[in-house]
PDB file of C-alpha atoms in Angstrom:
ATOM      1  CA  UNK X 232      -0.120 -53.232 -22.515  1.00  0.00           C
ATOM      2  CA  UNK X 233      -0.690 -49.673 -23.697  1.00  0.00           C
ATOM      3  CA  UNK X 234       0.565 -46.489 -22.036  1.00  0.00           C
ATOM      4  CA  UNK X 235      -2.772 -45.811 -20.310  1.00  0.00           C
ATOM      5  CA  UNK X 236      -2.875 -49.248 -18.649  1.00  0.00           C
ATOM      6  CA  UNK X 237       0.773 -48.934 -17.610  1.00  0.00           C
ATOM      7  CA  UNK X 238       0.121 -45.476 -16.198  1.00  0.00           C
ATOM      8  CA  UNK X 239      -2.939 -46.656 -14.274  1.00  0.00           C
ATOM      9  CA  UNK X 240      -0.910 -49.517 -12.800  1.00  0.00           C
ATOM     10  CA  UNK X 241       1.832 -47.140 -11.657  1.00  0.00           C
ATOM     11  CA  UNK X 242      -0.767 -44.789 -10.140  1.00  0.00           C
ATOM     12  CA  UNK X 243      -2.526 -47.626  -8.264  1.00  0.00           C
ATOM     13  CA  UNK X 244       0.721 -48.934  -6.827  1.00  0.00           C
ATOM     14  CA  UNK X 245       1.892 -45.415  -5.917  1.00  0.00           C
ATOM     15  CA  UNK X 246      -1.391 -44.715  -4.130  1.00  0.00           C
ATOM     16  CA  UNK X 247      -1.329 -48.079  -2.336  1.00  0.00           C
ATOM     17  CA  UNK X 248       2.067 -47.060  -0.934  1.00  0.00           C
ATOM     18  CA  UNK X 249       0.585 -43.674   0.110  1.00  0.00           C
ATOM     19  CA  UNK X 250       2.993 -41.691  -2.051  1.00  0.00           C
ATOM     20  CA  UNK X 251       2.035 -38.432  -3.705  1.00  0.00           C
ATOM     21  CA  UNK X 252       3.362 -37.763  -7.191  1.00  0.00           C
ATOM     22  CA  UNK X 253       5.715 -35.202  -5.637  1.00  0.00           C
ATOM     23  CA  UNK X 254       7.089 -37.777  -3.172  1.00  0.00           C
ATOM     24  CA  UNK X 255       7.626 -40.330  -5.954  1.00  0.00           C
ATOM     25  CA  UNK X 256       9.305 -37.602  -8.002  1.00  0.00           C
ATOM     26  CA  UNK X 257      11.763 -36.962  -5.167  1.00  0.00           C
ATOM     27  CA  UNK X 258      12.527 -40.688  -4.865  1.00  0.00           C
ATOM     28  CA  UNK X 259      13.068 -41.180  -8.606  1.00  0.00           C
ATOM     29  CA  UNK X 260      14.472 -37.860  -9.828  1.00  0.00           C
ATOM     30  CA  UNK X 261      11.728 -37.930 -12.468  1.00  0.00           C
ATOM     31  CA  UNK X 262       9.799 -34.670 -12.606  1.00  0.00           C
ATOM     32  CA  UNK X 263       6.288 -34.532 -11.179  1.00  0.00           C
ATOM     33  CA  UNK X 264       4.927 -33.421 -14.533  1.00  0.00           C
ATOM     34  CA  UNK X 265       6.579 -36.381 -16.301  1.00  0.00           C
ATOM     35  CA  UNK X 266       5.194 -38.813 -13.681  1.00  0.00           C
ATOM     36  CA  UNK X 267       1.749 -37.267 -14.111  1.00  0.00           C
ATOM     37  CA  UNK X 268       1.964 -37.701 -17.905  1.00  0.00           C
ATOM     38  CA  UNK X 269       3.091 -41.331 -17.471  1.00  0.00           C
ATOM     39  CA  UNK X 270       0.197 -42.073 -15.094  1.00  0.00           C
ATOM     40  CA  UNK X 271      -2.309 -40.516 -17.508  1.00  0.00           C
ATOM     41  CA  UNK X 272      -0.908 -42.497 -20.441  1.00  0.00           C
ATOM     42  CA  UNK X 273       0.306 -39.374 -22.234  1.00  0.00           C
ATOM     43  CA  UNK X 274       3.991 -40.315 -22.161  1.00  0.00           C
ATOM     44  CA  UNK X 275       5.893 -43.468 -23.036  1.00  0.00           C
ATOM     45  CA  UNK X 276       8.547 -43.960 -20.341  1.00  0.00           C
ATOM     46  CA  UNK X 277      11.886 -45.549 -21.163  1.00  0.00           C
ATOM     47  CA  UNK X 278      12.801 -48.910 -19.668  1.00  0.00           C
ATOM     48  CA  UNK X 279      15.333 -47.137 -17.460  1.00  0.00           C
ATOM     49  CA  UNK X 280      12.631 -44.765 -16.132  1.00  0.00           C
ATOM     50  CA  UNK X 281      10.367 -47.743 -15.399  1.00  0.00           C
ATOM     51  CA  UNK X 282      13.208 -49.450 -13.504  1.00  0.00           C
ATOM     52  CA  UNK X 283      13.739 -46.334 -11.388  1.00  0.00           C
ATOM     53  CA  UNK X 284       9.995 -46.084 -10.653  1.00  0.00           C
ATOM     54  CA  UNK X 285       9.768 -49.806  -9.770  1.00  0.00           C
ATOM     55  CA  UNK X 286      12.809 -49.505  -7.468  1.00  0.00           C
ATOM     56  CA  UNK X 287      11.308 -46.467  -5.718  1.00  0.00           C
ATOM     57  CA  UNK X 288       8.003 -48.316  -5.248  1.00  0.00           C
ATOM     58  CA  UNK X 289       9.950 -51.369  -4.016  1.00  0.00           C
ATOM     59  CA  UNK X 290       8.339 -53.727  -6.535  1.00  0.00           C
ATOM     60  CA  UNK X 291       9.759 -55.968  -9.259  1.00  0.00           C
ATOM     61  CA  UNK X 292       9.803 -54.305 -12.671  1.00  0.00           C
ATOM     62  CA  UNK X 293       7.585 -57.023 -14.203  1.00  0.00           C
ATOM     63  CA  UNK X 294       4.772 -56.169 -11.771  1.00  0.00           C
ATOM     64  CA  UNK X 295       4.223 -52.920 -13.698  1.00  0.00           C
ATOM     65  CA  UNK X 296       3.046 -55.081 -16.589  1.00  0.00           C
ATOM     66  CA  UNK X 297       0.640 -57.245 -14.612  1.00  0.00           C
ATOM     67  CA  UNK X 298      -2.691 -56.317 -13.070  1.00  0.00           C
ATOM     68  CA  UNK X 299      -2.293 -54.766  -9.623  1.00  0.00           C
ATOM     69  CA  UNK X 300      -4.384 -56.523  -6.980  1.00  0.00           C
ATOM     70  CA  UNK X 301      -4.381 -55.185  -3.415  1.00  0.00           C
ATOM     71  CA  UNK X 302      -3.323 -57.840  -0.909  1.00  0.00           C
ATOM     72  CA  UNK X 303      -6.635 -57.563   0.959  1.00  0.00           C
ATOM     73  CA  UNK X 304      -8.386 -58.822  -2.213  1.00  0.00           C
ATOM     74  CA  UNK X 305      -6.265 -61.975  -2.159  1.00  0.00           C
ATOM     75  CA  UNK X 306      -7.358 -63.059   1.323  1.00  0.00           C
ATOM     76  CA  UNK X 307     -10.482 -65.068   2.108  1.00  0.00           C
ATOM     77  CA  UNK X 308     -11.435 -64.804   5.769  1.00  0.00           C
ATOM     78  CA  UNK X 309     -12.825 -67.944   7.395  1.00  0.00           C
ATOM     79  CA  UNK X 310     -16.054 -66.154   8.351  1.00  0.00           C
ATOM     80  CA  UNK X 311     -16.707 -64.739   4.859  1.00  0.00           C
ATOM     81  CA  UNK X 312     -16.269 -67.741   2.549  1.00  0.00           C
ATOM     82  CA  UNK X 313     -18.806 -68.370  -0.184  1.00  0.00           C
ATOM     83  CA  UNK X 314     -20.630 -71.580   0.766  1.00  0.00           C
ATOM     84  CA  UNK X 315     -23.023 -74.050  -0.728  1.00  0.00           C
ATOM     85  CA  UNK X 316     -24.923 -76.178   1.796  1.00  0.00           C
ATOM     86  CA  UNK X 317     -26.883 -79.138   0.462  1.00  0.00           C
ATOM     87  CA  UNK X 318     -29.674 -79.807   3.020  1.00  0.00           C
ATOM     88  CA  UNK X 319     -30.945 -82.947   1.280  1.00  0.00           C
ATOM     89  CA  UNK X 320     -27.559 -84.634   1.805  1.00  0.00           C
ATOM     90  CA  UNK X 321     -27.436 -84.224   5.580  1.00  0.00           C
ATOM     91  CA  UNK X 322     -26.017 -80.646   5.388  1.00  0.00           C
ATOM     92  CA  UNK X 323     -23.039 -81.429   3.195  1.00  0.00           C
ATOM     93  CA  UNK X 324     -21.026 -78.178   2.841  1.00  0.00           C
ATOM     94  CA  UNK X 325     -18.797 -76.856   0.072  1.00  0.00           C
ATOM     95  CA  UNK X 326     -16.760 -73.653   0.861  1.00  0.00           C
ATOM     96  CA  UNK X 327     -14.742 -71.624  -1.627  1.00  0.00           C
ATOM     97  CA  UNK X 328     -11.293 -70.966  -0.139  1.00  0.00           C
ATOM     98  CA  UNK X 329     -10.154 -68.845  -3.102  1.00  0.00           C
ATOM     99  CA  UNK X 330     -11.260 -65.198  -3.029  1.00  0.00           C
ATOM    100  CA  UNK X 331     -13.129 -65.635  -6.333  1.00  0.00           C
ATOM    101  CA  UNK X 332     -13.108 -67.594  -9.580  1.00  0.00           C
ATOM    102  CA  UNK X 333     -11.063 -65.112 -11.604  1.00  0.00           C
ATOM    103  CA  UNK X 334      -7.828 -67.113 -11.668  1.00  0.00           C
ATOM    104  CA  UNK X 335      -6.956 -70.408 -13.300  1.00  0.00           C
ATOM    105  CA  UNK X 336      -7.348 -72.476 -10.115  1.00  0.00           C
ATOM    106  CA  UNK X 337      -9.766 -72.618  -7.218  1.00  0.00           C
ATOM    107  CA  UNK X 338      -9.446 -74.086  -3.740  1.00  0.00           C
ATOM    108  CA  UNK X 339     -12.498 -75.647  -2.121  1.00  0.00           C
ATOM    109  CA  UNK X 340     -13.186 -77.209   1.279  1.00  0.00           C
ATOM    110  CA  UNK X 341     -15.788 -79.965   1.434  1.00  0.00           C
ATOM    111  CA  UNK X 342     -17.314 -81.048   4.745  1.00  0.00           C
ATOM    112  CA  UNK X 343     -19.172 -84.346   4.717  1.00  0.00           C
ATOM    113  CA  UNK X 344     -21.202 -85.097   7.851  1.00  0.00           C
ATOM    114  CA  UNK X 345     -21.480 -88.749   8.970  1.00  0.00           C
ATOM    115  CA  UNK X 346     -23.491 -91.027   6.684  1.00  0.00           C
ATOM    116  CA  UNK X 347     -23.647 -88.537   3.784  1.00  0.00           C
ATOM    117  CA  UNK X 348     -22.492 -88.316   0.179  1.00  0.00           C
ATOM    118  CA  UNK X 349     -21.575 -85.568  -2.266  1.00  0.00           C
ATOM    119  CA  UNK X 350     -24.121 -86.645  -4.889  1.00  0.00           C
ATOM    120  CA  UNK X 351     -26.602 -89.405  -5.661  1.00  0.00           C
ATOM    121  CA  UNK X 352     -24.782 -90.317  -8.884  1.00  0.00           C
ATOM    122  CA  UNK X 353     -21.118 -89.870  -9.812  1.00  0.00           C
ATOM    123  CA  UNK X 354     -20.410 -86.580 -11.565  1.00  0.00           C
ATOM    124  CA  UNK X 355     -17.666 -85.324 -13.856  1.00  0.00           C
ATOM    125  CA  UNK X 356     -15.877 -81.989 -14.408  1.00  0.00           C
ATOM    126  CA  UNK X 357     -14.224 -80.502 -17.459  1.00  0.00           C
ATOM    127  CA  UNK X 358     -11.035 -79.808 -15.528  1.00  0.00           C
ATOM    128  CA  UNK X 359      -8.835 -81.762 -13.210  1.00  0.00           C
ATOM    129  CA  UNK X 360      -8.766 -81.719  -9.463  1.00  0.00           C
ATOM    130  CA  UNK X 361      -6.525 -82.858  -6.668  1.00  0.00           C
ATOM    131  CA  UNK X 362      -8.134 -83.678  -3.330  1.00  0.00           C
ATOM    132  CA  UNK X 363      -6.535 -84.112   0.096  1.00  0.00           C
ATOM    133  CA  UNK X 364      -8.320 -85.682   3.068  1.00  0.00           C
ATOM    134  CA  UNK X 365      -7.848 -83.193   5.888  1.00  0.00           C
ATOM    135  CA  UNK X 366      -9.874 -85.107   8.488  1.00  0.00           C
ATOM    136  CA  UNK X 367     -11.783 -88.362   8.761  1.00  0.00           C
ATOM    137  CA  UNK X 368     -12.154 -90.969   6.068  1.00  0.00           C
ATOM    138  CA  UNK X 369     -14.124 -90.957   2.829  1.00  0.00           C
ATOM    139  CA  UNK X 370     -15.091 -93.469   0.207  1.00  0.00           C
ATOM    140  CA  UNK X 371     -14.322 -92.282  -3.312  1.00  0.00           C
ATOM    141  CA  UNK X 372     -16.258 -93.765  -6.203  1.00  0.00           C
ATOM    142  CA  UNK X 373     -13.944 -93.018  -9.144  1.00  0.00           C
ATOM    143  CA  UNK X 374     -14.482 -94.440 -12.606  1.00  0.00           C
ATOM    144  CA  UNK X 375     -15.302 -98.115 -12.035  1.00  0.00           C
ATOM    145  CA  UNK X 376     -13.372 -98.292  -8.749  1.00  0.00           C
ATOM    146  CA  UNK X 377     -14.183 -97.649  -5.096  1.00  0.00           C
ATOM    147  CA  UNK X 378     -11.354 -96.489  -2.807  1.00  0.00           C
ATOM    148  CA  UNK X 379     -11.317 -95.533   0.862  1.00  0.00           C
ATOM    149  CA  UNK X 380      -9.140 -92.510   1.620  1.00  0.00           C
ATOM    150  CA  UNK X 381      -7.955 -91.677   5.121  1.00  0.00           C
ATOM    151  CA  UNK X 382      -6.576 -88.570   6.823  1.00  0.00           C
ATOM    152  CA  UNK X 383      -3.470 -87.474   4.873  1.00  0.00           C
ATOM    153  CA  UNK X 384      -4.335 -89.345   1.649  1.00  0.00           C
ATOM    154  CA  UNK X 385      -4.709 -87.475  -1.630  1.00  0.00           C
ATOM    155  CA  UNK X 386      -5.973 -88.250  -5.117  1.00  0.00           C
ATOM    156  CA  UNK X 387      -5.765 -86.687  -8.565  1.00  0.00           C
ATOM    157  CA  UNK X 388      -9.007 -86.850 -10.533  1.00  0.00           C
ATOM    158  CA  UNK X 389      -8.405 -86.432 -14.279  1.00  0.00           C
ATOM    159  CA  UNK X 390     -10.714 -84.275 -16.426  1.00  0.00           C
ATOM    160  CA  UNK X 391     -13.976 -86.001 -17.296  1.00  0.00           C
ATOM    161  CA  UNK X 392     -13.598 -88.900 -14.841  1.00  0.00           C
ATOM    162  CA  UNK X 393     -16.825 -89.763 -13.003  1.00  0.00           C
ATOM    163  CA  UNK X 394     -16.590 -89.594  -9.227  1.00  0.00           C
ATOM    164  CA  UNK X 395     -18.493 -89.026  -6.016  1.00  0.00           C
ATOM    165  CA  UNK X 396     -17.621 -88.912  -2.322  1.00  0.00           C
ATOM    166  CA  UNK X 397     -19.279 -90.686   0.570  1.00  0.00           C
ATOM    167  CA  UNK X 398     -18.724 -90.554   4.313  1.00  0.00           C
ATOM    168  CA  UNK X 399     -19.847 -93.917   5.685  1.00  0.00           C
ATOM    169  CA  UNK X 400     -18.359 -93.289   9.133  1.00  0.00           C
ATOM    170  CA  UNK X 401     -19.905 -91.771  12.249  1.00  0.00           C
ATOM    171  CA  UNK X 402     -17.381 -88.858  12.215  1.00  0.00           C
ATOM    172  CA  UNK X 403     -17.237 -85.703  10.072  1.00  0.00           C
ATOM    173  CA  UNK X 404     -14.897 -85.847   7.074  1.00  0.00           C
ATOM    174  CA  UNK X 405     -13.167 -82.841   5.512  1.00  0.00           C
ATOM    175  CA  UNK X 406     -11.557 -82.782   2.069  1.00  0.00           C
ATOM    176  CA  UNK X 407      -9.670 -79.878   0.478  1.00  0.00           C
ATOM    177  CA  UNK X 408      -9.567 -79.543  -3.334  1.00  0.00           C
ATOM    178  CA  UNK X 409      -7.585 -77.696  -5.959  1.00  0.00           C
ATOM    179  CA  UNK X 410      -9.667 -77.495  -9.143  1.00  0.00           C
ATOM    180  CA  UNK X 411      -8.699 -76.118 -12.515  1.00  0.00           C
ATOM    181  CA  UNK X 412     -10.392 -74.407 -14.227  1.00  0.00           C
ATOM    182  CA  UNK X 413     -12.587 -72.916 -11.478  1.00  0.00           C
ATOM    183  CA  UNK X 414     -16.100 -74.368 -11.532  1.00  0.00           C
ATOM    184  CA  UNK X 415     -17.628 -73.595  -8.081  1.00  0.00           C
TER     185      UNK X 415
END
């Protein structure tokens, strides 16, 4: 990480805490002009100075070296999920629970109406997934096997393994997935 990126990170965190440079200066005993130079990438702060700044901002020191993401960007509200609805499969629904696909894992909620399936033919993914049956029961066609999973059951699907889901019951079924890498 170069000085400019470090400075931008400090500035973002400072602003998210509603501190002015002067207020942060008073908390750290680092001059306002030095803080301004650090934030603009014009000065290379010592490790001790970074510790003092991190303490004043009430954050772990390592977080100055990672990308700052406001908490509101980490939350996915139930009414604003990205969804895929497959009308030809009796309105089968796939909802992204993760805020986006920028990380190394995604969380997805699949709703299977009665007498529906996730696909005509088994499919495969490059990554692995773990699925948990949140409600109902589903039939999982996995590799050459067919397994029925009930509420509370889970399964790990290795990379490249063919699979598809089917709800043969007269009740809705809901399955939650963790998939890596994100593929939604």
